[in-house]
Coordinates of C-alpha atoms in Angstrom, one line a residue:
X653 CA 5.3 8.1 40.7
X654 CA 2.3 8.9 43.0
X655 CA -0.8 7.0 42.4
X656 CA -3.3 8.2 40.0
X657 CA -7.1 7.5 40.3
X658 CA -8.5 5.6 37.5
X659 CA -9.7 7.5 34.5
X660 CA -11.9 5.3 32.4
X661 CA -14.4 7.1 29.9
X662 CA -17.8 6.1 29.7
X663 CA -19.3 4.8 26.6
X664 CA -20.0 7.6 24.2
X665 CA -18.1 10.2 26.5
X666 CA -14.8 10.3 24.8
X667 CA -14.9 14.0 24.5
X668 CA -14.7 14.7 28.1
X669 CA -10.8 14.1 28.5
X670 CA -10.3 16.3 25.5
X671 CA -11.7 19.1 27.5
X672 CA -8.7 18.6 30.0
X673 CA -6.2 17.6 27.2
X674 CA -7.0 19.4 24.0
X675 CA -5.4 22.6 24.5
X676 CA -2.2 21.3 25.8
X677 CA -2.1 18.6 22.9
X678 CA -2.6 21.3 20.3
X679 CA 0.5 23.1 21.4
X680 CA 2.6 20.2 22.1
X681 CA 1.8 18.0 18.9
X682 CA 3.3 20.3 16.4
X683 CA 6.8 20.3 18.3
X684 CA 7.2 16.5 18.0
X685 CA 9.5 15.4 15.3
X686 CA 7.0 12.6 14.2
X687 CA 4.3 15.0 13.6
X688 CA 3.4 15.1 10.0
X689 CA 1.2 18.3 10.1
X690 CA 3.8 21.0 11.0
X691 CA 2.9 23.2 8.3
X692 CA -0.6 23.9 9.4
X693 CA -2.3 24.4 12.9
X694 CA -4.1 21.6 14.6
X695 CA -7.6 23.1 13.8
X696 CA -9.5 20.0 15.3
X697 CA -8.5 17.3 17.9
X698 CA -10.6 14.3 18.5
X699 CA -10.1 11.5 20.8
X700 CA -10.9 8.3 19.1
X701 CA -9.6 5.8 21.8
X702 CA -8.5 6.1 25.4
X703 CA -7.2 3.1 27.7
X704 CA -5.5 3.0 30.8
X705 CA -2.6 0.7 30.6
X706 CA -1.9 0.8 34.2
X707 CA -2.2 3.5 36.9
X708 CA -0.6 6.8 35.9
X709 CA -0.3 6.0 32.1
X710 CA -3.1 6.7 29.5
X711 CA -3.0 5.4 25.9
X712 CA -4.6 7.6 23.6
X713 CA -5.3 7.6 19.8
X714 CA -6.2 11.2 18.7
X715 CA -7.3 12.7 15.3
X716 CA -5.7 15.6 14.5
X717 CA -6.8 17.9 11.4
X718 CA -10.1 19.1 9.8
X719 CA -13.1 17.2 9.3
X720 CA -15.5 15.2 11.8
X721 CA -14.1 12.3 14.0
X722 CA -14.9 9.0 12.3
X723 CA -17.6 6.6 13.8
X724 CA -16.4 3.3 15.0
X725 CA -15.5 1.2 12.2
X726 CA -15.9 4.1 9.8
X727 CA -13.3 5.4 7.2
X728 CA -11.2 8.3 9.0
X729 CA -11.6 11.8 7.5
X730 CA -8.8 13.8 6.4
X731 CA -6.2 14.1 8.9
X732 CA -3.8 12.0 11.1
X733 CA -4.2 9.6 13.7
X734 CA -1.5 9.7 16.3
X735 CA -0.5 7.4 19.1
X736 CA 0.1 8.7 22.3
X737 CA 1.3 7.4 25.8
X738 CA 0.5 10.1 28.5
X739 CA 1.8 9.9 31.9
X740 CA -0.2 11.5 34.4
X741 CA 0.8 12.5 38.0
X742 CA -0.5 14.6 41.0
X743 CA 2.4 17.0 41.2
X744 CA 4.9 18.2 38.7
X745 CA 8.6 17.1 38.9
X746 CA 11.8 18.9 37.5
X747 CA 13.0 15.3 36.3
X748 CA 10.4 15.5 33.7
X749 CA 12.4 17.9 31.5
X750 CA 11.2 18.1 28.0
X751 CA 8.9 15.1 28.4
X752 CA 6.6 17.7 30.2
X753 CA 3.4 18.5 28.1
X754 CA 1.9 20.6 30.9
X755 CA -0.6 20.9 33.8
X756 CA -4.1 20.5 33.2
X757 CA -6.2 23.5 34.1
X758 CA -9.9 22.2 33.7
X759 CA -11.9 19.1 32.9
X760 CA -11.5 15.7 34.4
X761 CA -7.8 16.0 34.8
X762 CA -7.7 19.4 36.1
X763 CA -4.6 20.1 38.5
X764 CA -2.7 17.2 37.2
X765 CA 0.6 17.3 35.4
X766 CA 0.7 15.3 31.9
X767 CA 3.8 14.3 30.1
X768 CA 5.1 11.7 27.5
X769 CA 5.3 8.5 29.3
X770 CA 7.8 6.9 27.1
X771 CA 10.6 9.2 28.9
X772 CA 9.5 7.4 32.2
X773 CA 11.4 4.5 33.0
X774 CA 8.8 2.9 35.1
X775 CA 6.3 3.1 32.5
X776 CA 8.7 1.8 29.7
X777 CA 9.3 -1.2 31.9
X778 CA 5.5 -1.7 32.5
X779 CA 4.8 -1.3 28.8
X780 CA 7.5 -4.1 28.1
X781 CA 5.7 -6.4 30.9
X782 CA 2.5 -6.1 28.9
X783 CA 4.2 -7.3 25.8
X784 CA 5.9 -10.3 27.7
X785 CA 2.5 -11.5 28.8
X786 CA 0.0 -11.4 26.0
X787 CA -3.3 -10.2 26.8
X788 CA -5.9 -7.4 26.4
X789 CA -6.5 -4.1 27.7
X790 CA -9.6 -2.4 26.3
X791 CA -9.2 -2.4 22.6
X792 CA -5.5 -3.1 22.9
X793 CA -4.1 -6.5 22.0
X794 CA -0.4 -7.7 23.2
X795 CA 0.7 -10.6 21.4
X796 CA 4.1 -12.3 21.1
X797 CA 6.0 -15.3 19.4
X798 CA 6.1 -17.8 22.1
X799 CA 9.3 -19.4 20.7
X800 CA 11.0 -16.0 21.2
X801 CA 10.7 -15.3 25.0
X802 CA 11.6 -12.1 26.3
X803 CA 13.4 -11.8 29.6
X804 CA 12.1 -9.4 32.3
X805 CA 13.9 -6.5 34.1
X806 CA 15.7 -5.1 31.2
X807 CA 16.5 -1.4 31.7
X808 CA 14.7 0.8 29.0
X809 CA 16.2 4.0 27.3
X810 CA 14.4 6.3 24.7
X811 CA 16.2 6.6 21.5
X812 CA 16.9 10.3 20.9
X813 CA 17.4 10.4 17.3
X814 CA 15.2 12.0 14.9
X815 CA 12.6 9.7 13.3
X816 CA 8.9 9.5 12.4
X817 CA 8.4 7.1 15.2
X818 CA 9.7 6.7 18.8
X819 CA 11.9 3.7 19.8
X820 CA 12.8 2.1 23.3
X821 CA 15.9 -0.1 23.7
X822 CA 15.4 -2.8 26.3
X823 CA 18.9 -3.6 28.0
X824 CA 20.4 -3.5 24.6
X825 CA 18.8 -6.7 23.5
X826 CA 15.4 -5.6 22.2
X827 CA 14.0 -2.6 20.2
X828 CA 10.4 -1.5 20.7
X829 CA 9.1 0.4 17.8
X830 CA 6.1 2.4 18.5
X831 CA 4.2 4.0 15.5
X832 CA 3.3 7.6 16.2
X833 CA 1.2 8.0 12.9
X834 CA -1.4 5.1 12.8
X835 CA -3.2 3.9 9.7
X836 CA -5.9 1.1 9.5
X837 CA -4.4 -2.1 8.5
X838 CA -1.4 -4.3 9.5
X839 CA 1.9 -2.1 9.3
X840 CA 4.5 -3.6 7.1
X841 CA 7.3 -3.4 9.7
X842 CA 5.3 -6.3 11.5
X843 CA 4.0 -8.0 8.4
X844 CA 7.3 -8.2 6.4
X845 CA 9.8 -9.1 9.0
X846 CA 7.4 -11.9 10.2
X847 CA 6.9 -13.3 6.8
X848 CA 10.7 -13.0 6.2
X849 CA 11.2 -14.9 9.3
X850 CA 8.9 -17.9 8.2
X851 CA 11.3 -17.9 5.0
X852 CA 14.2 -18.6 7.2
X853 CA 15.9 -15.1 6.0
X854 CA 18.4 -14.2 8.5
X855 CA 18.8 -10.8 6.8
X856 CA 16.0 -9.1 8.9
X857 CA 15.4 -9.3 12.7
X858 CA 12.2 -11.1 13.5
X859 CA 9.4 -9.7 15.6
X860 CA 9.1 -11.2 19.1
X861 CA 6.1 -9.3 20.4
X862 CA 3.8 -6.7 19.0
X863 CA 0.7 -4.5 19.9
X864 CA -2.2 -3.5 18.0
X865 CA -5.8 -2.0 18.4
X866 CA -9.3 -3.1 17.3
X867 CA -10.9 0.5 17.7
X868 CA -11.6 2.7 16.2
X869 CA -10.2 0.2 13.6
X870 CA -7.7 -2.4 13.4
X871 CA -4.1 -1.2 13.3
X872 CA -0.7 -1.9 14.6
X873 CA 0.7 0.1 17.1
X874 CA 4.1 -1.3 17.9
X875 CA 6.6 -4.0 17.4
X876 CA 9.4 -5.3 19.4
X877 CA 12.3 -7.1 17.8
X878 CA 16.1 -8.0 18.9
X879 CA 18.3 -5.2 19.0
X880 CA 21.8 -5.3 17.0
X881 CA 23.7 -3.7 19.8
X882 CA 27.1 -4.2 18.0
X883 CA 26.0 -3.1 14.7
X884 CA 26.7 0.3 12.7
X885 CA 24.3 1.7 10.2
X886 CA 25.5 1.8 6.6
X887 CA 25.2 5.7 6.6
X888 CA 27.7 6.2 9.5
X889 CA 30.1 3.4 8.1
X890 CA 30.0 4.9 4.6
X891 CA 30.7 8.5 6.0
X892 CA 33.6 7.2 8.3
X893 CA 34.9 5.5 5.2
X894 CA 34.9 8.8 3.3
X895 CA 36.4 10.8 6.3
X896 CA 39.3 8.2 6.2
X897 CA 39.9 8.1 2.6
X898 CA 38.7 4.4 2.6
X899 CA 37.5 2.4 -0.1
X900 CA 33.9 1.3 0.4
X901 CA 33.4 -1.1 -2.5
X902 CA 33.7 -4.3 -0.7
X903 CA 30.9 -3.3 1.8
X904 CA 28.9 -2.1 -1.0
X905 CA 29.1 -5.3 -3.0
X906 CA 28.4 -7.4 0.1
X907 CA 25.3 -5.2 0.6
X908 CA 24.2 -5.7 -2.6
X909 CA 24.2 -9.3 -2.1
X910 CA 22.3 -9.0 1.2
X911 CA 19.7 -6.8 -0.5
X912 CA 19.1 -9.5 -3.3
X913 CA 18.5 -12.2 -0.4
X914 CA 16.0 -9.9 0.8
X915 CA 14.3 -9.4 -2.5
X916 CA 14.4 -13.2 -3.1
X917 CA 12.9 -14.1 0.2
X918 CA 10.2 -11.5 -0.3
X919 CA 9.4 -12.8 -3.7
X920 CA 9.1 -16.2 -2.2
X921 CA 6.9 -14.7 1.0
X922 CA 4.3 -12.7 -0.9
X923 CA 2.2 -13.2 -4.3
X924 CA 3.7 -11.6 -7.2
X925 CA 2.3 -8.5 -8.3
X926 CA 0.8 -7.8 -11.9
X927 CA 2.8 -7.7 -14.9
X928 CA 4.8 -4.3 -15.3
X929 CA 2.9 -1.4 -16.7
X930 CA 5.6 0.9 -17.8
X931 CA 3.1 3.6 -19.3
X932 CA 1.2 3.7 -16.1
X933 CA 4.2 3.9 -14.1
X934 CA 5.7 6.6 -16.5
X935 CA 2.7 8.6 -16.2
X936 CA 2.6 8.7 -12.2
X937 CA 6.4 9.8 -12.3
X938 CA 5.3 12.5 -14.8
X939 CA 2.8 13.6 -12.5
X940 CA 5.0 13.7 -9.4
X941 CA 7.5 15.8 -11.5
X942 CA 4.9 18.2 -12.3
X943 CA 3.8 19.0 -8.9
X944 CA 7.3 19.3 -7.7
X945 CA 8.4 21.5 -10.3
X946 CA 5.4 23.6 -9.3
X947 CA 6.5 23.9 -6.0
X948 CA 10.5 24.0 -6.5
X949 CA 11.0 26.5 -9.4
X950 CA 14.7 25.1 -9.6
X951 CA 13.4 22.0 -11.2
X952 CA 11.8 23.7 -14.1
X953 CA 14.9 24.2 -16.4
X954 CA 15.4 20.5 -16.2
X955 CA 11.9 19.4 -16.6
X956 CA 12.2 18.3 -20.4
X957 CA 15.0 16.1 -19.8
X958 CA 13.5 14.3 -16.7
X959 CA 10.4 13.6 -18.8
X960 CA 12.3 12.2 -21.5
X961 CA 13.8 9.8 -18.8
X962 CA 10.1 8.7 -18.0
X963 CA 9.1 8.6 -21.3
X964 CA 11.8 6.0 -22.2
X965 CA 10.0 3.6 -20.1
X966 CA 7.5 2.8 -23.0
X967 CA 10.3 1.5 -25.1
X968 CA 12.3 -0.6 -22.5
X969 CA 11.4 -3.9 -21.0
X970 CA 9.4 -4.1 -18.1
X971 CA 12.1 -5.8 -16.1
X972 CA 11.8 -8.1 -13.0
X973 CA 8.3 -9.0 -11.8
X974 CA 6.4 -6.4 -9.1
X975 CA 6.7 -7.7 -5.6
X976 CA 6.9 -6.6 -2.1
X977 CA 9.9 -4.4 -1.6
X978 CA 11.5 -2.3 1.3
X979 CA 9.9 0.9 -0.1
X980 CA 12.1 3.3 1.5
X981 CA 15.9 1.8 1.2
X982 CA 18.8 3.9 1.9
X983 CA 22.2 3.6 4.0
X984 CA 20.3 4.4 7.1
X985 CA 18.0 1.3 6.9
X986 CA 20.8 -1.1 6.8
X987 CA 23.1 -2.3 9.8
X988 CA 26.4 -4.1 9.5
X989 CA 27.1 -6.2 12.7
X990 CA 30.5 -8.2 12.2
X991 CA 30.7 -9.2 8.3
X992 CA 26.8 -9.4 7.7
X993 CA 24.6 -6.9 6.6
X994 CA 20.9 -6.5 8.0
X995 CA 18.0 -4.7 6.6
X996 CA 15.4 -3.0 8.8
X997 CA 12.5 -0.3 8.9
X998 CA 10.2 -1.9 6.5
X999 CA 7.5 0.5 7.3
X1000 CA 7.9 2.4 3.6
X1001 CA 7.4 6.2 3.4
X1002 CA 5.3 7.0 6.4
X1003 CA 3.8 9.8 4.4
X1004 CA 2.2 7.3 1.9
X1005 CA -1.1 5.4 2.4
X1006 CA -0.7 2.1 4.2
X1007 CA -2.2 0.1 1.2
X1008 CA 0.3 1.7 -1.6
X1009 CA 3.1 0.6 0.9
X1010 CA 1.8 -3.0 1.2
X1011 CA 1.4 -3.3 -2.3
X1012 CA 3.8 -4.8 -5.0
X1013 CA 6.4 -2.7 -6.6
X1014 CA 9.5 -3.1 -8.9
X1015 CA 12.4 -4.2 -7.0
X1016 CA 14.4 -1.6 -8.9
X1017 CA 12.7 1.1 -6.8
X1018 CA 14.7 -0.1 -3.6
X1019 CA 17.9 -0.4 -6.0
X1020 CA 17.4 3.2 -7.0
X1021 CA 17.0 4.3 -3.5
X1022 CA 20.5 3.0 -2.4
X1023 CA 22.2 4.3 -5.4
X1024 CA 20.8 7.6 -4.5
X1025 CA 22.0 7.1 -0.8
X1026 CA 25.5 6.6 -2.0
X1027 CA 25.3 9.9 -4.0
X1028 CA 24.1 11.5 -0.6
X1029 CA 27.1 10.1 1.2
X1030 CA 29.5 11.3 -1.3
X1031 CA 28.5 15.0 -1.1
X1032 CA 28.5 15.3 2.7
X1033 CA 31.7 17.2 2.7
X1034 CA 33.7 19.3 0.3
X1035 CA 35.5 18.5 -2.2
X1036 CA 32.5 16.3 -3.2
X1037 CA 33.4 12.9 -4.2
X1038 CA 31.3 11.6 -7.2
X1039 CA 33.9 9.0 -8.1
X1040 CA 33.7 7.4 -4.8
X1041 CA 29.7 7.1 -5.3
X1042 CA 30.1 5.5 -8.9
X1043 CA 32.4 2.8 -7.5
X1044 CA 30.2 2.4 -4.7
X1045 CA 26.9 2.2 -7.1
X1046 CA 28.7 -0.3 -9.5
X1047 CA 29.8 -2.5 -6.5
X1048 CA 26.4 -2.4 -5.0
X1049 CA 24.8 -3.5 -8.3
X1050 CA 27.5 -6.2 -9.1
X1051 CA 27.0 -7.6 -5.5
X1052 CA 22.9 -7.8 -6.3
X1053 CA 23.4 -9.3 -9.6
X1054 CA 25.6 -12.0 -8.3
X1055 CA 22.7 -13.1 -6.0
X1056 CA 19.7 -11.9 -7.9
X1057 CA 20.5 -13.6 -11.4
X1058 CA 19.8 -10.3 -13.2
X1059 CA 21.8 -7.3 -13.4
X1060 CA 20.4 -3.9 -12.5
X1061 CA 22.8 -2.0 -14.7
X1062 CA 21.4 -3.9 -17.7
X1063 CA 18.0 -2.2 -17.0
X1064 CA 19.3 1.2 -18.0
X1065 CA 16.1 2.8 -18.9
X1066 CA 14.1 1.2 -15.9
X1067 CA 17.1 2.3 -13.5
X1068 CA 17.4 5.7 -14.6
X1069 CA 13.6 6.4 -14.5
X1070 CA 13.2 5.1 -10.9
X1071 CA 16.5 7.0 -9.9
X1072 CA 15.0 10.0 -11.5
X1073 CA 11.7 9.6 -9.7
X1074 CA 13.7 9.4 -6.4
X1075 CA 15.7 12.4 -7.1
X1076 CA 12.5 14.3 -7.8
X1077 CA 10.9 13.1 -4.4
X1078 CA 14.4 14.3 -2.9
X1079 CA 14.2 17.9 -4.4
X1080 CA 10.9 18.5 -2.9
X1081 CA 11.8 17.0 0.4
X1082 CA 14.8 19.1 0.7
X1083 CA 13.3 22.4 -0.5
X1084 CA 10.6 22.0 2.1
X1085 CA 12.6 20.6 5.2
X1086 CA 16.4 21.3 4.6
X1087 CA 17.2 23.7 1.8
X1088 CA 20.8 23.6 2.6
X1089 CA 20.7 20.0 1.3
X1090 CA 19.0 21.2 -2.0
X1091 CA 22.4 21.0 -4.0
X1092 CA 22.7 17.3 -3.4
X1093 CA 19.6 16.1 -5.3
X1094 CA 19.8 19.0 -7.9
X1095 CA 23.1 17.7 -8.9
X1096 CA 21.8 14.4 -9.6
X1097 CA 18.9 16.1 -11.4
X1098 CA 21.2 17.8 -13.7
X1099 CA 23.2 14.5 -14.4
X1100 CA 19.8 12.5 -15.1
X1101 CA 18.2 15.2 -17.1
X1102 CA 21.2 15.7 -19.6
X1103 CA 23.0 12.3 -19.8
X1104 CA 21.0 9.9 -18.0
X1105 CA 23.9 7.8 -16.7

């Protein structure tokens, strides 16, 4: 890559680079898989932070949305903060392909070509070097666990899968997840695996290095962890089993045991939450149902039965104590390597506030998420296989009970409410993003509203 003259904004002049990049980013951001505001135009774009990581590569935090740009240390206004790594070069190159953002027309970067630097192997390698050697770059902090050294010279490749973040694989040995949508505070995908590693829990790959920022607020930007290159995710394994007509109950049973191991370790690593408040939980679930039914008319005939599932919480026991959980558990968040199951991606639902994702919840919420995932797998091709899903659900719960000391199936009212809440969320998601998939959660809605089994 040709050398690029350094571009370091002077204090109080962060607006200057946006005169170069603003229009290009307004067009480029909504096309990215990880951009959360696809349903609205980028009405306002503000530069919160810019750091030259190395010649030809700029690290940016930008605020997209409406409202004024927050002052340093202030509360972010409505909108989202995104992390960008931009390559800047003098001449365009056909090798940039879809990484190309565009050629700058005016401002400090006029005449230069800008692209997503994560697609550039040189930039990706230099980023790893930053993580291998802890230090500072402006407001950025690069830190690592000295007991887990990372070798140099690992060849990078960018994962092409659709996801809410961006991930780089280094030599099939490590994976770096960069959080595209940044919120103030410690990201659970760093906090939780680190805490579990200290507990000696081998079900979760431990962080070996990470990056964070101190401006415009403290936030986690990325985490480097071991990459299980010989592993397959649970979603792929379950679909392969279905296609081959194979039973999956043994794997589901072992997965239940693994998830119980993780929950037990989480309960030891973090303080317990307050005693269960079923009435407040039921009220929140009912509120989400009302909002979803307003957006998805197909839900409306089932609202009375679904409300009954939530109302039943007031008459059932509160179940296990609230604790830190995974928060977005499904078959795509677990990996099987050899005979062992591993749990990954503790970020939770990225659309939820970070404070909510870091708070304590009933572990039944995770269990309900996995039960819904078995149902999704069984309905990927016709004829649907509800019996396959039922057997997997039973096996998962049995495996969980064998390790955890309590049986989710005996918390019927609690489990039904959390599974119903998850299905309502799925209906809203599918209606907005994948209408062809809407029949999958709607089948569960009908079952939960009528029988609740």
